[in-house]
Amino acid sequence: MAETPESGSQKAFPLQHQQPQPKSQPPKRRGKAPELPVYERRNWLIHLHFIRKEFENCKSLVRDQLEETQGMCEYALYVKALILRQEGQIQESLDLFQRTVQINPQSADNLKQVARSLFLLARHKAALEVYNEAAKLSTKDWEIYHNQGVCYVYMKDFEKAKDCLKHALQYHRHDASFIQLGKVLLLEGDTESAIDIFKKAIEFSPENPDLMTTLGLLYLQLGQSSKAFEHLGNALTYDPSNVKAILGAGSMIQSHGDYDVALTKYRIAAAATPESPHLWNNIGMCFFGKKKYVAAISCLKRATYMAPFEWKILYNLGIIHLTMQQYASAFHFLSASITLKPKHGHLFMLLAIALTHLEDQENARHAYEQAANLENTDPSINLNFSIFLYNSGEKKEAAKQFSIYERKNGVLPISQRERDRSRGR
């Protein structure tokens, strides 16, 4: 009888031969980290202290590194030169950067730093030559072309400066290159092209308050008040304490006679730059507009203390002293202003008024004559000269000056008007 699985008999299975498992080997220990070359061993630590501006610790590490390498560590020399340049030791930094070039002559960065030190030493031609060498090693470095353009600006070669700055903008559109190119165009007197450049710069960097301020001030110079106020307002939106924008907007508000609002603006600027002579000049003229003459003189004298060679401040002081009938003081400030701005006819006219009240008729006449020779468009000079001559008894000369005044002012003489009327009849 055949057995069935249910019969309870056990089925024999062949024994399987199990091979012994090999003993697991312990993991290999990692070898010791490779030693850095002795020249570069402390570079990471030098860099760490440098970016933290811990210059004393950095210089100590640099000194140790250079002693170990007998002065052949390029990075240590590079960092030491940067620190010396920040401390104002430009010539010493130049010497160290030149040593880095000797160690690694194929580094464009080393050459750029040599050129930068030469530029700071006002050796612009030598700096330009080094930048040219750096450009051969790094052909698409915008910074090299930008700095070449700046060197050409100082060398008064504006055409080459524009070419270099345009090359810099082709490789990288940077605000600094736009601003420098705009300045070159302004130096050439091409205000319209400069405005176009600053517009492009704002398209690239729409939140830069300095660019907006510059563009606003250019529009202000051209007499386009609405555009000027728009850009200056945008600049103040991004930077409410931008002093240049505050001065520009404040001067526009001041020119419309709203002195209190202008003074409110200037108060913000005074907190940021209390040593600005232009700010105190504008504050002084606000007080002058409010007829607070003592406060105006105080502010203007503070301004002239900060900028003793600024002719406009002296001019304003002269006007205020004339208004207060302090003619000797007015003569003093107007004479100083003329020394700084000898080709300004309006200054000579004010000086003549002061001399007239000081009863110096001869010098007053000379001042009026000089004013009339220098200024061909201002009719007020000829009118005041005519009054002076009439009071001096020179009626023919007075009539001559008055006719010049009428011609400049677009007023026909009485006899000419009568002839025109008779022809009309």
XYZ file of C-alpha atoms in Angstrom:
425
model
C 0.000 0.000 0.000
C 1.405 3.314 -1.014
C 1.954 5.908 1.611
C 0.172 9.216 1.394
C 1.236 12.505 2.894
C -1.539 12.194 5.438
C -0.271 8.885 6.755
C 2.011 10.653 9.205
C 5.218 9.238 7.752
C 8.100 11.677 7.674
C 9.862 12.459 4.442
C 13.628 12.509 4.606
C 15.391 15.587 3.098
C 18.979 15.446 2.006
C 21.406 17.265 4.283
C 22.795 20.460 2.823
C 26.449 21.199 3.275
C 26.911 24.753 4.756
C 30.185 26.408 4.088
C 31.700 28.289 7.027
C 31.281 32.078 6.813
C 34.568 33.968 6.691
C 35.242 36.168 9.644
C 34.337 39.803 8.931
C 37.412 41.946 8.610
C 37.567 45.146 10.621
C 37.024 48.335 8.508
C 40.123 49.921 7.206
C 41.179 52.952 9.149
C 41.280 56.143 7.154
C 44.696 57.455 6.559
C 45.916 60.697 7.994
C 44.738 63.820 6.161
C 47.292 64.926 3.609
C 49.611 67.591 4.807
C 49.188 70.927 3.069
C 52.309 72.363 1.512
C 54.186 74.526 3.932
C 53.612 77.597 1.743
C 49.826 77.335 2.011
C 49.379 75.824 5.466
C 47.907 78.876 7.186
C 46.103 80.451 4.233
C 42.635 79.462 5.443
C 43.260 80.982 8.860
C 44.751 84.155 7.381
C 41.698 84.506 5.157
C 39.340 83.959 8.104
C 40.914 86.718 10.194
C 41.087 89.059 7.191
C 37.394 88.845 6.299
C 36.568 89.373 9.983
C 38.724 92.526 9.880
C 40.876 91.155 12.711
C 43.930 92.738 11.177
C 46.317 92.429 14.121
C 45.808 88.662 14.373
C 45.992 88.448 10.608
C 49.317 90.306 10.472
C 50.730 88.056 13.190
C 49.827 84.922 11.193
C 51.199 86.463 8.004
C 54.470 87.230 9.763
C 54.800 83.622 10.983
C 53.908 82.253 7.562
C 56.455 84.436 5.790
C 59.164 83.462 8.279
C 58.514 79.765 7.640
C 58.487 80.188 3.863
C 61.298 82.744 3.670
C 58.897 85.278 2.163
C 57.677 83.009 -0.642
C 54.006 82.605 0.366
C 52.017 84.426 -2.308
C 48.741 84.626 -0.394
C 50.354 85.920 2.795
C 52.087 88.684 0.841
C 48.827 89.488 -0.959
C 46.828 89.857 2.261
C 49.554 91.856 3.975
C 49.612 94.255 1.023
C 45.830 94.682 1.202
C 46.034 95.512 4.911
C 48.839 98.024 4.375
C 46.852 99.735 1.633
C 43.820 100.026 3.898
C 46.085 101.592 6.516
C 47.259 104.180 3.984
C 50.720 102.738 3.321
C 50.296 102.717 -0.453
C 53.958 102.510 -1.475
C 54.626 99.601 0.911
C 51.579 97.766 -0.439
C 52.825 98.335 -3.997
C 56.176 96.746 -3.137
C 54.465 93.659 -1.717
C 52.091 93.292 -4.672
C 55.075 93.464 -7.001
C 56.621 90.569 -5.048
C 53.445 88.524 -5.584
C 53.766 89.186 -9.316
C 57.351 87.875 -9.205
C 56.133 84.692 -7.489
C 53.126 84.208 -9.807
C 53.434 86.335 -12.962
C 50.419 84.640 -14.600
C 47.934 85.944 -12.030
C 45.738 88.743 -13.368
C 44.578 89.520 -9.814
C 48.121 90.318 -8.715
C 48.602 92.666 -11.657
C 45.272 94.367 -10.956
C 46.351 95.079 -7.392
C 49.691 96.484 -8.557
C 47.820 98.775 -10.946
C 45.401 99.813 -8.212
C 48.235 100.869 -5.915
C 49.872 102.800 -8.755
C 46.554 104.528 -9.425
C 46.246 105.547 -5.766
C 49.745 107.006 -6.003
C 48.486 109.141 -8.943
C 50.767 107.286 -11.366
C 47.961 106.879 -13.875
C 50.072 106.125 -16.944
C 52.019 103.393 -15.134
C 48.764 101.963 -13.764
C 47.309 101.888 -17.277
C 50.302 99.923 -18.582
C 49.872 97.312 -15.845
C 46.142 97.069 -16.556
C 47.011 96.435 -20.205
C 49.214 93.508 -19.111
C 46.415 92.174 -16.912
C 43.975 92.399 -19.837
C 46.188 90.005 -21.816
C 45.782 87.391 -19.063
C 42.059 88.003 -18.473
C 40.440 89.202 -21.680
C 36.844 89.438 -20.422
C 37.327 91.061 -17.030
C 34.990 94.082 -16.835
C 36.894 95.507 -13.873
C 40.090 95.850 -15.910
C 38.322 97.772 -18.684
C 36.517 99.930 -16.129
C 39.745 100.887 -14.379
C 41.448 101.549 -17.706
C 38.648 103.992 -18.468
C 39.120 105.732 -15.116
C 42.857 106.085 -15.813
C 42.113 107.649 -19.201
C 39.730 110.105 -17.507
C 42.520 111.316 -15.233
C 44.789 111.548 -18.277
C 42.113 113.714 -20.025
C 41.761 111.235 -22.901
C 37.977 111.103 -22.873
C 37.513 109.214 -26.155
C 39.570 106.229 -25.001
C 37.910 106.450 -21.592
C 34.483 106.101 -23.220
C 35.648 103.144 -25.325
C 36.992 101.291 -22.271
C 33.891 101.962 -20.193
C 31.633 100.766 -23.015
C 33.710 97.563 -23.222
C 33.285 97.118 -19.479
C 29.513 97.450 -19.847
C 29.494 94.853 -22.624
C 31.034 92.254 -20.311
C 29.169 93.264 -17.149
C 26.549 95.973 -16.656
C 27.731 97.500 -13.421
C 26.461 100.712 -11.808
C 29.998 102.039 -11.357
C 30.690 101.867 -15.108
C 27.418 103.613 -15.958
C 28.159 106.390 -13.458
C 31.724 106.867 -14.693
C 30.616 106.971 -18.334
C 27.985 109.556 -17.439
C 30.622 111.676 -15.697
C 32.849 111.560 -18.792
C 29.980 112.781 -20.963
C 29.293 115.593 -18.496
C 32.961 116.595 -18.601
C 32.583 116.855 -22.375
C 29.481 119.006 -21.902
C 27.150 116.431 -23.469
C 24.368 116.571 -20.880
C 21.734 114.922 -23.092
C 23.895 111.838 -23.713
C 24.730 111.684 -20.009
C 21.016 111.667 -19.199
C 20.496 108.787 -21.650
C 23.273 106.803 -19.942
C 21.780 107.353 -16.491
C 18.361 106.308 -17.814
C 19.863 103.021 -19.025
C 21.563 102.599 -15.665
C 18.231 103.008 -13.859
C 16.632 100.434 -16.176
C 19.337 97.986 -15.123
C 19.311 98.998 -11.444
C 15.864 100.506 -10.749
C 16.315 100.742 -6.967
C 19.601 102.647 -6.873
C 18.919 106.009 -5.162
C 22.282 107.474 -6.214
C 21.448 107.014 -9.898
C 18.002 108.557 -9.414
C 19.515 111.488 -7.543
C 22.101 112.143 -10.248
C 19.465 112.026 -12.975
C 17.190 114.329 -10.981
C 19.968 116.875 -10.472
C 20.753 116.824 -14.206
C 17.122 117.559 -15.014
C 17.239 120.341 -12.423
C 20.228 121.904 -14.213
C 18.289 121.808 -17.484
C 15.328 123.531 -15.841
C 13.005 120.522 -16.190
C 11.581 120.812 -12.696
C 8.824 118.199 -12.949
C 11.170 115.412 -14.078
C 13.773 116.505 -11.555
C 11.286 116.397 -8.691
C 9.998 112.993 -9.838
C 13.438 111.353 -9.784
C 14.520 113.060 -6.572
C 11.276 111.940 -4.938
C 11.872 108.353 -6.070
C 15.388 108.496 -4.642
C 14.033 109.657 -1.282
C 11.495 106.826 -1.347
C 14.320 104.271 -1.354
C 16.710 106.290 0.825
C 14.965 108.968 2.940
C 18.305 110.227 4.291
C 20.038 110.653 0.912
C 21.678 114.043 1.410
C 22.095 114.941 -2.271
C 18.465 114.136 -3.010
C 17.315 116.143 0.017
C 19.406 119.139 -1.067
C 18.063 118.948 -4.615
C 14.422 118.583 -3.584
C 14.839 121.159 -0.817
C 16.304 123.734 -3.194
C 13.302 123.313 -5.516
C 10.875 123.728 -2.615
C 12.917 126.713 -1.401
C 12.830 128.380 -4.822
C 9.011 128.296 -4.660
C 9.114 130.182 -1.352
C 8.038 127.292 0.894
C 10.862 127.801 3.380
C 9.359 125.881 6.306
C 8.959 122.671 4.283
C 12.497 123.068 2.928
C 13.858 123.512 6.457
C 12.052 120.325 7.519
C 13.844 118.449 4.730
C 17.185 120.004 5.630
C 16.754 118.954 9.262
C 16.827 115.300 8.136
C 19.994 115.907 6.112
C 21.662 117.744 8.999
C 21.295 114.657 11.191
C 23.139 112.560 8.582
C 25.817 115.045 7.442
C 26.163 117.946 9.875
C 29.434 119.009 8.213
C 27.987 119.745 4.757
C 28.708 123.365 3.678
C 26.080 123.247 0.909
C 23.459 122.173 3.418
C 24.225 125.087 5.752
C 24.272 127.461 2.782
C 20.745 126.399 1.836
C 19.555 126.606 5.444
C 20.993 130.112 5.674
C 19.182 131.240 2.535
C 15.922 129.801 3.904
C 16.318 132.035 6.949
C 17.132 134.926 4.607
C 13.859 134.293 2.782
C 12.069 134.342 6.140
C 13.834 137.681 6.897
C 15.696 136.173 9.848
C 18.984 137.785 8.898
C 21.016 137.031 12.026
C 20.217 133.304 11.793
C 21.009 133.403 8.067
C 24.427 134.982 8.660
C 25.175 132.460 11.413
C 24.420 129.508 9.104
C 26.345 130.980 6.170
C 29.397 131.706 8.308
C 29.321 128.106 9.467
C 29.173 127.048 5.814
C 32.099 129.257 4.812
C 34.125 127.880 7.741
C 33.658 124.392 6.253
C 34.261 125.531 2.644
C 36.287 128.766 2.661
C 36.841 128.694 -1.128
C 33.183 128.302 -2.133
C 32.358 131.571 -3.906
C 28.571 131.161 -3.747
C 28.549 131.151 0.056
C 30.568 134.383 0.125
C 28.243 135.834 -2.519
C 25.209 135.043 -0.353
C 26.862 136.633 2.675
C 27.478 139.757 0.605
C 23.813 139.932 -0.429
C 22.581 139.598 3.166
C 24.940 142.311 4.422
C 23.787 144.599 1.598
C 20.198 143.946 2.652
C 21.094 144.821 6.250
C 22.893 147.974 5.004
C 26.208 146.745 6.415
C 28.149 147.904 3.374
C 31.687 147.432 4.678
C 30.986 143.771 5.517
C 29.261 143.339 2.162
C 32.334 144.763 0.402
C 34.556 142.303 2.307
C 32.581 139.189 1.324
C 31.934 140.293 -2.265
C 35.638 141.043 -2.801
C 36.514 137.559 -1.538
C 33.917 136.041 -3.858
C 35.305 137.974 -6.858
C 38.789 136.678 -6.070
C 37.446 133.135 -6.475
C 35.095 133.918 -9.404
C 36.645 136.841 -11.325
C 34.529 136.408 -14.492
C 31.113 136.832 -12.879
C 29.596 140.192 -13.833
C 26.811 140.165 -11.244
C 29.398 140.087 -8.444
C 30.989 143.298 -9.735
C 27.583 144.985 -9.849
C 26.916 144.132 -6.183
C 30.419 145.306 -5.301
C 29.704 148.599 -7.094
C 26.510 149.047 -5.059
C 28.461 148.528 -1.829
C 31.159 150.985 -2.963
C 28.509 153.550 -3.895
C 27.113 153.477 -0.374
C 30.668 153.688 0.975
C 31.023 156.882 -1.146
C 33.868 155.512 -3.254
C 32.532 156.810 -6.581
C 35.618 156.157 -8.683
C 35.982 152.480 -7.762
C 32.216 152.020 -7.987
C 32.320 153.273 -11.596
C 35.181 150.877 -12.424
C 33.208 148.005 -10.888
C 30.129 148.867 -12.973
C 32.213 149.048 -16.146
C 33.767 145.668 -15.391
C 30.322 144.187 -14.719
C 28.967 145.538 -18.024
C 31.947 144.117 -19.942
C 31.615 140.653 -18.389
C 27.832 140.293 -18.548
C 26.057 140.926 -21.849
C 22.635 139.502 -21.020
C 21.707 140.813 -17.553
C 19.773 144.098 -17.950
C 19.892 144.873 -14.207
C 23.591 145.766 -14.503
C 22.912 148.469 -17.095
C 19.914 149.764 -15.125
C 21.936 150.146 -11.916
C 24.850 151.643 -13.851
C 22.445 154.137 -15.438
C 21.075 155.174 -12.025
C 24.612 155.556 -10.682
C 25.650 157.760 -13.627
C 22.500 159.884 -13.350
C 23.105 160.482 -9.647
C 26.702 161.393 -10.495
C 25.516 164.044 -12.984
C 26.549 162.144 -16.154
C 23.164 162.243 -17.858
C 24.336 161.393 -21.387
C 26.158 158.274 -20.231
C 23.177 157.419 -18.046
C 20.846 157.652 -21.065
C 23.180 155.421 -23.052
C 23.180 152.731 -20.364
C 19.405 153.021 -19.999
C 18.929 152.442 -23.730
C 21.098 149.315 -23.464
C 18.902 148.200 -20.572
C 15.765 148.688 -22.682
C 17.260 146.758 -25.598
C 18.239 143.837 -23.371
C 14.876 143.882 -21.651
C 12.989 143.873 -24.931
C 11.577 147.382 -24.390
C 11.559 149.849 -27.300
C 12.482 153.484 -26.628
C 9.550 155.922 -26.300
C 10.261 157.662 -29.631
C 10.297 154.305 -31.438
C 6.953 153.343 -29.878
C 5.426 156.658 -31.022
C 6.652 156.098 -34.600
C 5.190 152.583 -34.584
C 1.846 153.943 -33.384
C 1.764 156.627 -36.108
C 2.461 153.997 -38.770
C -0.353 151.876 -37.392
C -2.751 154.755 -37.769
